[in-house]
């Protein structure tokens, strides 16, 4: 570019600035969604999650898609460290050791991680991953994986009784009950709000260390549940890092439930920064009926 062109470009910018025109406002944060294998329809949910995050204008979102099942994973090396927050929509084959270590290093150094629904099924044998998610299900998880984590008599309780890790009955609408109303993620939300026709994850178990339960749902035995108040929204501290774990959001339709949207977006912002600047949405449901966005 010649100096004349520089001058012309500078003049245009100067005019825009004097007219108060914002030429471009890049979102302040970078998010990475990891997918590529899942016992759920990640091809459907990742674009929904990406759009939700981008609509906040807080995040620019990239997606790292692994090779399909039973193929060579050695080249799957997302650059976690370049992001403010990593959202896992992955459960499937083991990652290369280098990739696992990169995620541990990223979170340990203060990175944000969001564990979304079936991502808590992943990696039953990976010690640090299970510490990051606190509790998980399926994949052969049992009492050797750690205790169940439940809400009883106003507090979190660990239950070491033997049994399976992970289960749920048929999908149904259920209430989310806030158990910590002072956390940035839940502050200002209704104390009880209805979620739309989802799997109510129950019997999750794991190391359950450094975990805070933000909200629970009652897993009714009449719906083939555990009869316990099961954790739905959690935060976990892992070294310097922040993890937000949501058990909600089975498929695209569940991700249109405002109970999911509001908590997922607030949790992702918190994982990225430790703060939440988003307002509670105007269409936030109360205790009686779910709200679905079109
Ligand atoms: Zn599911």
mmCIF file of C-alpha atoms and ligand atoms in Angstrom, residues 40 117 199 201 250, ligand 1:
data_model
loop_
_atom_site.group_PDB
_atom_site.id
_atom_site.type_symbol
_atom_site.label_atom_id
_atom_site.label_comp_id
_atom_site.label_asym_id
_atom_site.label_seq_id
_atom_site.Cartn_x
_atom_site.Cartn_y
_atom_site.Cartn_z
ATOM 1 C CA UNK A 40 -25.922 -37.777 20.883
ATOM 2 C CA UNK A 117 -24.795 -32.906 28.876
ATOM 3 C CA UNK A 199 -33.485 -36.467 30.278
ATOM 4 C CA UNK A 201 -29.558 -37.244 34.508
ATOM 5 C CA UNK A 250 -30.171 -33.668 25.213
HETATM 6 ZN ZN1 LIG B 1 -29.089 -37.160 26.301
#
